[in-house]
PDB file of C-alpha atoms in Angstrom:
ATOM      1  CA  MET A   1       4.284  26.344 -19.846  1.00 63.00           C
ATOM      2  CA  THR A   2       5.262  23.358 -22.004  1.00 81.00           C
ATOM      3  CA  PHE A   3       7.112  20.248 -20.829  1.00 83.00           C
ATOM      4  CA  GLU A   4      10.234  21.454 -22.642  1.00 83.00           C
ATOM      5  CA  LYS A   5      10.191  24.907 -21.023  1.00 87.00           C
ATOM      6  CA  ARG A   6       9.511  23.557 -17.527  1.00 87.00           C
ATOM      7  CA  PHE A   7      12.358  21.064 -17.894  1.00 88.00           C
ATOM      8  CA  LYS A   8      14.842  23.691 -19.130  1.00 89.00           C
ATOM      9  CA  GLU A   9      13.902  26.095 -16.333  1.00 90.00           C
ATOM     10  CA  LEU A  10      14.626  23.519 -13.634  1.00 90.00           C
ATOM     11  CA  PHE A  11      17.674  22.109 -15.422  1.00 91.00           C
ATOM     12  CA  LYS A  12      19.356  25.549 -15.425  1.00 92.00           C
ATOM     13  CA  LYS A  13      19.281  25.599 -11.618  1.00 92.00           C
ATOM     14  CA  LEU A  14      21.359  22.424 -11.314  1.00 91.00           C
ATOM     15  CA  ASN A  15      25.089  22.342 -10.705  1.00 91.00           C
ATOM     16  CA  LYS A  16      27.528  20.547 -13.013  1.00 92.00           C
ATOM     17  CA  GLU A  17      27.358  17.168 -11.235  1.00 92.00           C
ATOM     18  CA  GLN A  18      23.574  17.250 -11.006  1.00 93.00           C
ATOM     19  CA  ARG A  19      23.279  18.030 -14.706  1.00 94.00           C
ATOM     20  CA  GLU A  20      25.580  15.119 -15.506  1.00 94.00           C
ATOM     21  CA  ALA A  21      23.326  12.761 -13.535  1.00 93.00           C
ATOM     22  CA  VAL A  22      20.192  14.038 -15.287  1.00 94.00           C
ATOM     23  CA  GLU A  23      21.758  13.845 -18.744  1.00 94.00           C
ATOM     24  CA  THR A  24      22.894  10.239 -18.262  1.00 93.00           C
ATOM     25  CA  ILE A  25      19.825   8.389 -19.473  1.00 91.00           C
ATOM     26  CA  GLU A  26      21.484   4.998 -20.012  1.00 90.00           C
ATOM     27  CA  GLY A  27      23.252   2.833 -17.454  1.00 89.00           C
ATOM     28  CA  PRO A  28      23.620   3.254 -13.698  1.00 88.00           C
ATOM     29  CA  VAL A  29      24.179   6.585 -11.960  1.00 88.00           C
ATOM     30  CA  PHE A  30      25.339   6.798  -8.353  1.00 88.00           C
ATOM     31  CA  VAL A  31      24.567  10.097  -6.607  1.00 85.00           C
ATOM     32  CA  VAL A  32      26.086  10.776  -3.178  1.00 85.00           C
ATOM     33  CA  ALA A  33      24.550  13.813  -1.463  1.00 82.00           C
ATOM     34  CA  GLY A  34      23.341  14.932   1.942  1.00 82.00           C
ATOM     35  CA  PRO A  35      19.839  15.932   3.076  1.00 81.00           C
ATOM     36  CA  GLY A  36      18.280  18.902   1.318  1.00 82.00           C
ATOM     37  CA  THR A  37      20.728  18.924  -1.587  1.00 85.00           C
ATOM     38  CA  GLY A  38      18.203  18.229  -4.331  1.00 85.00           C
ATOM     39  CA  LYS A  39      18.432  14.462  -4.780  1.00 87.00           C
ATOM     40  CA  THR A  40      14.693  14.115  -5.420  1.00 88.00           C
ATOM     41  CA  THR A  41      14.818  16.906  -7.997  1.00 90.00           C
ATOM     42  CA  VAL A  42      17.735  15.227  -9.793  1.00 92.00           C
ATOM     43  CA  LEU A  43      15.963  11.856  -9.871  1.00 91.00           C
ATOM     44  CA  THR A  44      12.736  13.473 -11.058  1.00 93.00           C
ATOM     45  CA  LEU A  45      14.467  15.387 -13.827  1.00 94.00           C
ATOM     46  CA  ARG A  46      16.322  12.246 -14.897  1.00 95.00           C
ATOM     47  CA  VAL A  47      12.989  10.420 -15.273  1.00 95.00           C
ATOM     48  CA  ALA A  48      11.605  13.382 -17.225  1.00 94.00           C
ATOM     49  CA  ASN A  49      14.698  13.444 -19.429  1.00 94.00           C
ATOM     50  CA  ILE A  50      14.380   9.725 -20.202  1.00 95.00           C
ATOM     51  CA  LEU A  51      10.776  10.291 -21.289  1.00 93.00           C
ATOM     52  CA  LYS A  52      11.789  13.356 -23.293  1.00 90.00           C
ATOM     53  CA  LYS A  53      14.700  11.806 -25.203  1.00 92.00           C
ATOM     54  CA  THR A  54      13.606   8.186 -25.656  1.00 93.00           C
ATOM     55  CA  ASP A  55      10.511   6.238 -26.625  1.00 93.00           C
ATOM     56  CA  MET A  56      10.371   4.652 -23.172  1.00 93.00           C
ATOM     57  CA  PRO A  57       6.708   4.363 -22.056  1.00 95.00           C
ATOM     58  CA  PRO A  58       6.009   5.956 -18.649  1.00 95.00           C
ATOM     59  CA  ASP A  59       4.728   2.718 -17.121  1.00 94.00           C
ATOM     60  CA  ALA A  60       8.055   1.007 -17.929  1.00 93.00           C
ATOM     61  CA  ILE A  61       9.879   3.274 -15.467  1.00 95.00           C
ATOM     62  CA  LEU A  62      10.213   2.303 -11.802  1.00 93.00           C
ATOM     63  CA  ALA A  63      11.267   4.918  -9.223  1.00 93.00           C
ATOM     64  CA  LEU A  64      11.757   3.739  -5.639  1.00 91.00           C
ATOM     65  CA  THR A  65      12.353   5.643  -2.421  1.00 88.00           C
ATOM     66  CA  PHE A  66      12.388   4.788   1.284  1.00 84.00           C
ATOM     67  CA  SER A  67       9.466   6.863   2.560  1.00 87.00           C
ATOM     68  CA  ASP A  68       5.880   7.597   1.542  1.00 91.00           C
ATOM     69  CA  SER A  69       6.639  11.308   1.785  1.00 91.00           C
ATOM     70  CA  GLY A  70       9.595  10.871  -0.583  1.00 89.00           C
ATOM     71  CA  ALA A  71       7.425   9.018  -3.110  1.00 92.00           C
ATOM     72  CA  ALA A  72       4.729  11.702  -2.870  1.00 93.00           C
ATOM     73  CA  ALA A  73       7.310  14.474  -3.365  1.00 92.00           C
ATOM     74  CA  MET A  74       8.752  12.726  -6.410  1.00 92.00           C
ATOM     75  CA  ARG A  75       5.286  12.273  -7.926  1.00 94.00           C
ATOM     76  CA  ARG A  76       4.392  15.903  -7.269  1.00 93.00           C
ATOM     77  CA  LYS A  77       7.612  17.229  -8.807  1.00 92.00           C
ATOM     78  CA  LEU A  78       7.342  14.973 -11.829  1.00 93.00           C
ATOM     79  CA  ALA A  79       3.720  16.005 -12.414  1.00 94.00           C
ATOM     80  CA  ALA A  80       4.781  19.662 -12.298  1.00 91.00           C
ATOM     81  CA  ILE A  81       7.199  18.961 -15.163  1.00 91.00           C
ATOM     82  CA  ILE A  82       5.433  16.481 -17.427  1.00 91.00           C
ATOM     83  CA  GLY A  83       1.811  16.805 -16.366  1.00 91.00           C
ATOM     84  CA  PRO A  84      -0.698  13.924 -15.959  1.00 92.00           C
ATOM     85  CA  THR A  85       1.725  11.454 -17.564  1.00 92.00           C
ATOM     86  CA  ALA A  86       3.519  11.411 -14.201  1.00 93.00           C
ATOM     87  CA  TYR A  87       0.713   9.263 -12.792  1.00 94.00           C
ATOM     88  CA  ARG A  88       1.607   6.491 -15.237  1.00 95.00           C
ATOM     89  CA  VAL A  89       5.161   6.275 -13.890  1.00 96.00           C
ATOM     90  CA  ASN A  90       5.611   3.629 -11.182  1.00 95.00           C
ATOM     91  CA  ILE A  91       6.717   5.586  -8.113  1.00 95.00           C
ATOM     92  CA  SER A  92       6.700   3.710  -4.823  1.00 94.00           C
ATOM     93  CA  THR A  93       8.578   2.917  -1.634  1.00 92.00           C
ATOM     94  CA  PHE A  94      10.841  -0.132  -1.569  1.00 90.00           C
ATOM     95  CA  HIS A  95       8.522  -1.887   0.865  1.00 88.00           C
ATOM     96  CA  SER A  96       5.347  -1.148  -1.103  1.00 91.00           C
ATOM     97  CA  PHE A  97       6.978  -2.365  -4.309  1.00 91.00           C
ATOM     98  CA  ALA A  98       8.158  -5.549  -2.593  1.00 90.00           C
ATOM     99  CA  ASN A  99       4.729  -6.120  -1.067  1.00 89.00           C
ATOM    100  CA  ASP A 100       3.019  -5.683  -4.457  1.00 90.00           C
ATOM    101  CA  LEU A 101       5.368  -8.213  -6.084  1.00 90.00           C
ATOM    102  CA  ILE A 102       4.777 -10.732  -3.303  1.00 89.00           C
ATOM    103  CA  LYS A 103       1.007 -10.406  -3.655  1.00 88.00           C
ATOM    104  CA  THR A 104       1.132 -10.610  -7.448  1.00 89.00           C
ATOM    105  CA  TYR A 105       3.500 -13.603  -7.603  1.00 89.00           C
ATOM    106  CA  PRO A 106       2.822 -15.514  -4.352  1.00 90.00           C
ATOM    107  CA  ASP A 107       4.229 -18.784  -5.694  1.00 89.00           C
ATOM    108  CA  LYS A 108       7.657 -17.131  -5.929  1.00 89.00           C
ATOM    109  CA  PHE A 109       7.706 -16.227  -2.223  1.00 89.00           C
ATOM    110  CA  PRO A 110       6.982 -19.309  -0.082  1.00 88.00           C
ATOM    111  CA  ARG A 111       8.984 -17.793   2.784  1.00 86.00           C
ATOM    112  CA  ILE A 112       6.523 -14.884   3.072  1.00 88.00           C
ATOM    113  CA  ILE A 113       3.185 -16.185   1.781  1.00 86.00           C
ATOM    114  CA  GLY A 114       1.320 -17.919   4.587  1.00 86.00           C
ATOM    115  CA  ALA A 115       3.583 -16.389   7.217  1.00 91.00           C
ATOM    116  CA  GLU A 116       2.584 -13.618   9.605  1.00 92.00           C
ATOM    117  CA  HIS A 117       4.185 -10.204   9.956  1.00 90.00           C
ATOM    118  CA  ILE A 118       5.756  -9.803  13.393  1.00 92.00           C
ATOM    119  CA  GLU A 119       5.018  -6.557  15.245  1.00 90.00           C
ATOM    120  CA  ASP A 120       7.656  -4.390  16.934  1.00 88.00           C
ATOM    121  CA  LEU A 121       6.902  -5.495  20.502  1.00 91.00           C
ATOM    122  CA  ALA A 122       7.043  -9.168  19.537  1.00 95.00           C
ATOM    123  CA  VAL A 123      10.297  -8.549  17.637  1.00 95.00           C
ATOM    124  CA  ARG A 124      11.963  -7.206  20.774  1.00 95.00           C
ATOM    125  CA  LYS A 125      10.748 -10.174  22.807  1.00 96.00           C
ATOM    126  CA  LEU A 126      12.007 -12.602  20.169  1.00 96.00           C
ATOM    127  CA  MET A 127      15.392 -10.900  20.033  1.00 96.00           C
ATOM    128  CA  GLN A 128      15.731 -11.120  23.813  1.00 96.00           C
ATOM    129  CA  GLU A 129      15.030 -14.872  23.566  1.00 96.00           C
ATOM    130  CA  VAL A 130      17.710 -15.219  20.909  1.00 96.00           C
ATOM    131  CA  ILE A 131      20.310 -13.298  22.897  1.00 96.00           C
ATOM    132  CA  ASP A 132      19.535 -15.353  25.996  1.00 94.00           C
ATOM    133  CA  GLU A 133      19.665 -18.678  24.163  1.00 94.00           C
ATOM    134  CA  THR A 134      22.871 -17.949  22.258  1.00 92.00           C
ATOM    135  CA  LYS A 135      24.507 -17.175  25.634  1.00 88.00           C
ATOM    136  CA  SER A 136      26.199 -14.095  24.261  1.00 89.00           C
ATOM    137  CA  LYS A 137      28.848 -12.760  26.595  1.00 90.00           C
ATOM    138  CA  ILE A 138      29.264  -9.294  25.096  1.00 95.00           C
ATOM    139  CA  LEU A 139      25.734  -8.727  23.779  1.00 95.00           C
ATOM    140  CA  ARG A 140      24.164  -9.864  27.072  1.00 94.00           C
ATOM    141  CA  PRO A 141      25.784  -8.003  29.964  1.00 93.00           C
ATOM    142  CA  ARG A 142      24.980  -9.567  33.353  1.00 88.00           C
ATOM    143  CA  ASN A 143      23.812  -6.321  34.889  1.00 90.00           C
ATOM    144  CA  ALA A 144      21.673  -5.356  31.845  1.00 92.00           C
ATOM    145  CA  PRO A 145      20.743  -8.441  29.750  1.00 91.00           C
ATOM    146  CA  ASP A 146      18.413  -6.420  27.486  1.00 93.00           C
ATOM    147  CA  TYR A 147      20.868  -3.589  26.813  1.00 94.00           C
ATOM    148  CA  TYR A 148      21.764  -4.729  23.275  1.00 96.00           C
ATOM    149  CA  VAL A 149      18.300  -5.861  22.149  1.00 96.00           C
ATOM    150  CA  ALA A 150      17.469  -2.639  20.288  1.00 96.00           C
ATOM    151  CA  LYS A 151      21.041  -2.308  18.983  1.00 96.00           C
ATOM    152  CA  CYS A 152      21.026  -5.863  17.600  1.00 97.00           C
ATOM    153  CA  LEU A 153      17.674  -5.309  15.914  1.00 96.00           C
ATOM    154  CA  ALA A 154      18.904  -2.056  14.352  1.00 96.00           C
ATOM    155  CA  ALA A 155      22.072  -3.765  13.112  1.00 97.00           C
ATOM    156  CA  ILE A 156      20.142  -6.697  11.626  1.00 96.00           C
ATOM    157  CA  LYS A 157      17.688  -4.347   9.914  1.00 93.00           C
ATOM    158  CA  GLU A 158      20.606  -2.535   8.320  1.00 93.00           C
ATOM    159  CA  LEU A 159      22.205  -5.812   7.230  1.00 94.00           C
ATOM    160  CA  LYS A 160      18.951  -6.900   5.598  1.00 91.00           C
ATOM    161  CA  ARG A 161      18.614  -3.571   3.814  1.00 86.00           C
ATOM    162  CA  GLU A 162      22.105  -4.121   2.412  1.00 87.00           C
ATOM    163  CA  ASN A 163      21.117  -7.680   1.395  1.00 86.00           C
ATOM    164  CA  PHE A 164      23.536  -9.329   3.840  1.00 91.00           C
ATOM    165  CA  SER A 165      22.220 -12.789   4.636  1.00 91.00           C
ATOM    166  CA  PRO A 166      23.151 -14.406   7.990  1.00 94.00           C
ATOM    167  CA  GLU A 167      25.526 -16.752   6.176  1.00 94.00           C
ATOM    168  CA  LYS A 168      27.220 -13.950   4.270  1.00 94.00           C
ATOM    169  CA  PHE A 169      27.587 -11.862   7.418  1.00 96.00           C
ATOM    170  CA  LYS A 170      28.954 -14.848   9.361  1.00 95.00           C
ATOM    171  CA  LYS A 171      31.750 -15.266   6.807  1.00 95.00           C
ATOM    172  CA  LEU A 172      32.588 -11.582   7.096  1.00 94.00           C
ATOM    173  CA  ALA A 173      32.533 -11.728  10.906  1.00 95.00           C
ATOM    174  CA  MET A 174      34.856 -14.733  10.995  1.00 95.00           C
ATOM    175  CA  LYS A 175      37.222 -12.976   8.622  1.00 94.00           C
ATOM    176  CA  GLN A 176      37.296  -9.843  10.779  1.00 92.00           C
ATOM    177  CA  GLY A 177      37.811 -11.863  13.949  1.00 93.00           C
ATOM    178  CA  ILE A 178      36.105  -9.308  16.204  1.00 94.00           C
ATOM    179  CA  GLU A 179      34.299 -11.164  18.987  1.00 95.00           C
ATOM    180  CA  LYS A 180      31.395  -8.724  19.211  1.00 96.00           C
ATOM    181  CA  THR A 181      30.797  -9.010  15.462  1.00 96.00           C
ATOM    182  CA  LYS A 182      30.958 -12.813  15.657  1.00 96.00           C
ATOM    183  CA  GLU A 183      28.350 -12.763  18.434  1.00 96.00           C
ATOM    184  CA  LEU A 184      26.101 -10.556  16.312  1.00 97.00           C
ATOM    185  CA  ALA A 185      26.494 -13.026  13.428  1.00 97.00           C
ATOM    186  CA  ARG A 186      25.361 -15.881  15.697  1.00 96.00           C
ATOM    187  CA  VAL A 187      22.433 -13.798  16.943  1.00 97.00           C
ATOM    188  CA  TYR A 188      21.428 -12.883  13.380  1.00 97.00           C
ATOM    189  CA  LEU A 189      21.466 -16.527  12.280  1.00 97.00           C
ATOM    190  CA  ALA A 190      19.468 -17.673  15.326  1.00 97.00           C
ATOM    191  CA  TYR A 191      16.997 -14.819  14.885  1.00 97.00           C
ATOM    192  CA  GLU A 192      16.306 -15.806  11.283  1.00 95.00           C
ATOM    193  CA  LYS A 193      15.869 -19.456  12.233  1.00 95.00           C
ATOM    194  CA  LYS A 194      13.316 -18.537  14.894  1.00 96.00           C
ATOM    195  CA  LEU A 195      11.365 -16.375  12.456  1.00 95.00           C
ATOM    196  CA  ALA A 196      11.269 -19.158   9.877  1.00 92.00           C
ATOM    197  CA  LYS A 197      10.325 -21.838  12.430  1.00 94.00           C
ATOM    198  CA  ARG A 198       7.435 -19.752  13.739  1.00 95.00           C
ATOM    199  CA  ARG A 199       6.325 -18.736  10.222  1.00 94.00           C
ATOM    200  CA  LEU A 200       7.009 -15.067  10.903  1.00 94.00           C
ATOM    201  CA  TYR A 201       8.689 -12.322   8.893  1.00 92.00           C
ATOM    202  CA  ASP A 202       9.783  -8.806   9.748  1.00 91.00           C
ATOM    203  CA  TYR A 203       9.504  -5.608   7.738  1.00 86.00           C
ATOM    204  CA  GLU A 204      12.901  -5.964   6.061  1.00 90.00           C
ATOM    205  CA  ASP A 205      12.265  -9.572   5.008  1.00 91.00           C
ATOM    206  CA  MET A 206       9.938  -8.376   2.249  1.00 89.00           C
ATOM    207  CA  ILE A 207      12.785  -6.562   0.499  1.00 88.00           C
ATOM    208  CA  MET A 208      15.299  -9.354   1.085  1.00 88.00           C
ATOM    209  CA  GLU A 209      12.998 -12.004  -0.328  1.00 89.00           C
ATOM    210  CA  VAL A 210      12.288  -9.928  -3.433  1.00 89.00           C
ATOM    211  CA  VAL A 211      16.026  -9.366  -3.970  1.00 88.00           C
ATOM    212  CA  ARG A 212      16.704 -13.101  -3.610  1.00 86.00           C
ATOM    213  CA  VAL A 213      14.016 -14.000  -6.130  1.00 89.00           C
ATOM    214  CA  LEU A 214      15.232 -11.379  -8.614  1.00 87.00           C
ATOM    215  CA  GLU A 215      18.803 -12.657  -8.238  1.00 85.00           C
ATOM    216  CA  ARG A 216      17.678 -16.234  -8.918  1.00 84.00           C
ATOM    217  CA  ASP A 217      15.313 -15.373 -11.760  1.00 80.00           C
ATOM    218  CA  ARG A 218      15.880 -11.986 -13.339  1.00 71.00           C
ATOM    219  CA  ASN A 219      13.325 -12.669 -16.060  1.00 73.00           C
ATOM    220  CA  PHE A 220      10.276 -13.590 -14.019  1.00 67.00           C
ATOM    221  CA  LEU A 221       8.818 -10.078 -14.359  1.00 64.00           C
ATOM    222  CA  LEU A 222       9.153 -10.060 -18.144  1.00 57.00           C
TER     223      LEU A 222
END
């Protein structure tokens, strides 16, 4: 079966909104859908459609996902449509892509290069230190001082994934005026300072640092 026939066969199975996403080959497309609704298929077909309708070289396309399994599924589906050319398309996880950029352009990432990745157990210990030292009243209950350690770490990970720096989150917390949120902002800021002082970085820092560099210099990859 040819590329064209395989593409048409899969395209017919899409609903109206999915077809619209696939057919939009220029500009941003925002797809909101739950698990198992065909997001990977839509993204894969959009990549295939870009290659089909434009002169875009496969290695100029970057497709990112959160998990290794998601990247593997996207590669497999794309290969089923366009064949071996799929292996020239850059398909990766966000973290792998960030790590590759950091290794390729180390001079752009002084915060990461030379620092050491902090493991999960050490992260929890560091967060407990931060909560203790910031003397949080809400986030450090007297009867269970470690109760919010995991919750704070989860919240900070999410903030980093959304590219919320400690300073940006502090401004938001002060604006909201919620005491618990203000405490989390203080904890986040202190946590980042401890990481930097000890020349450590966590898993999410790789993505944040790449985003910061790209925001400062959008042309450094060209």
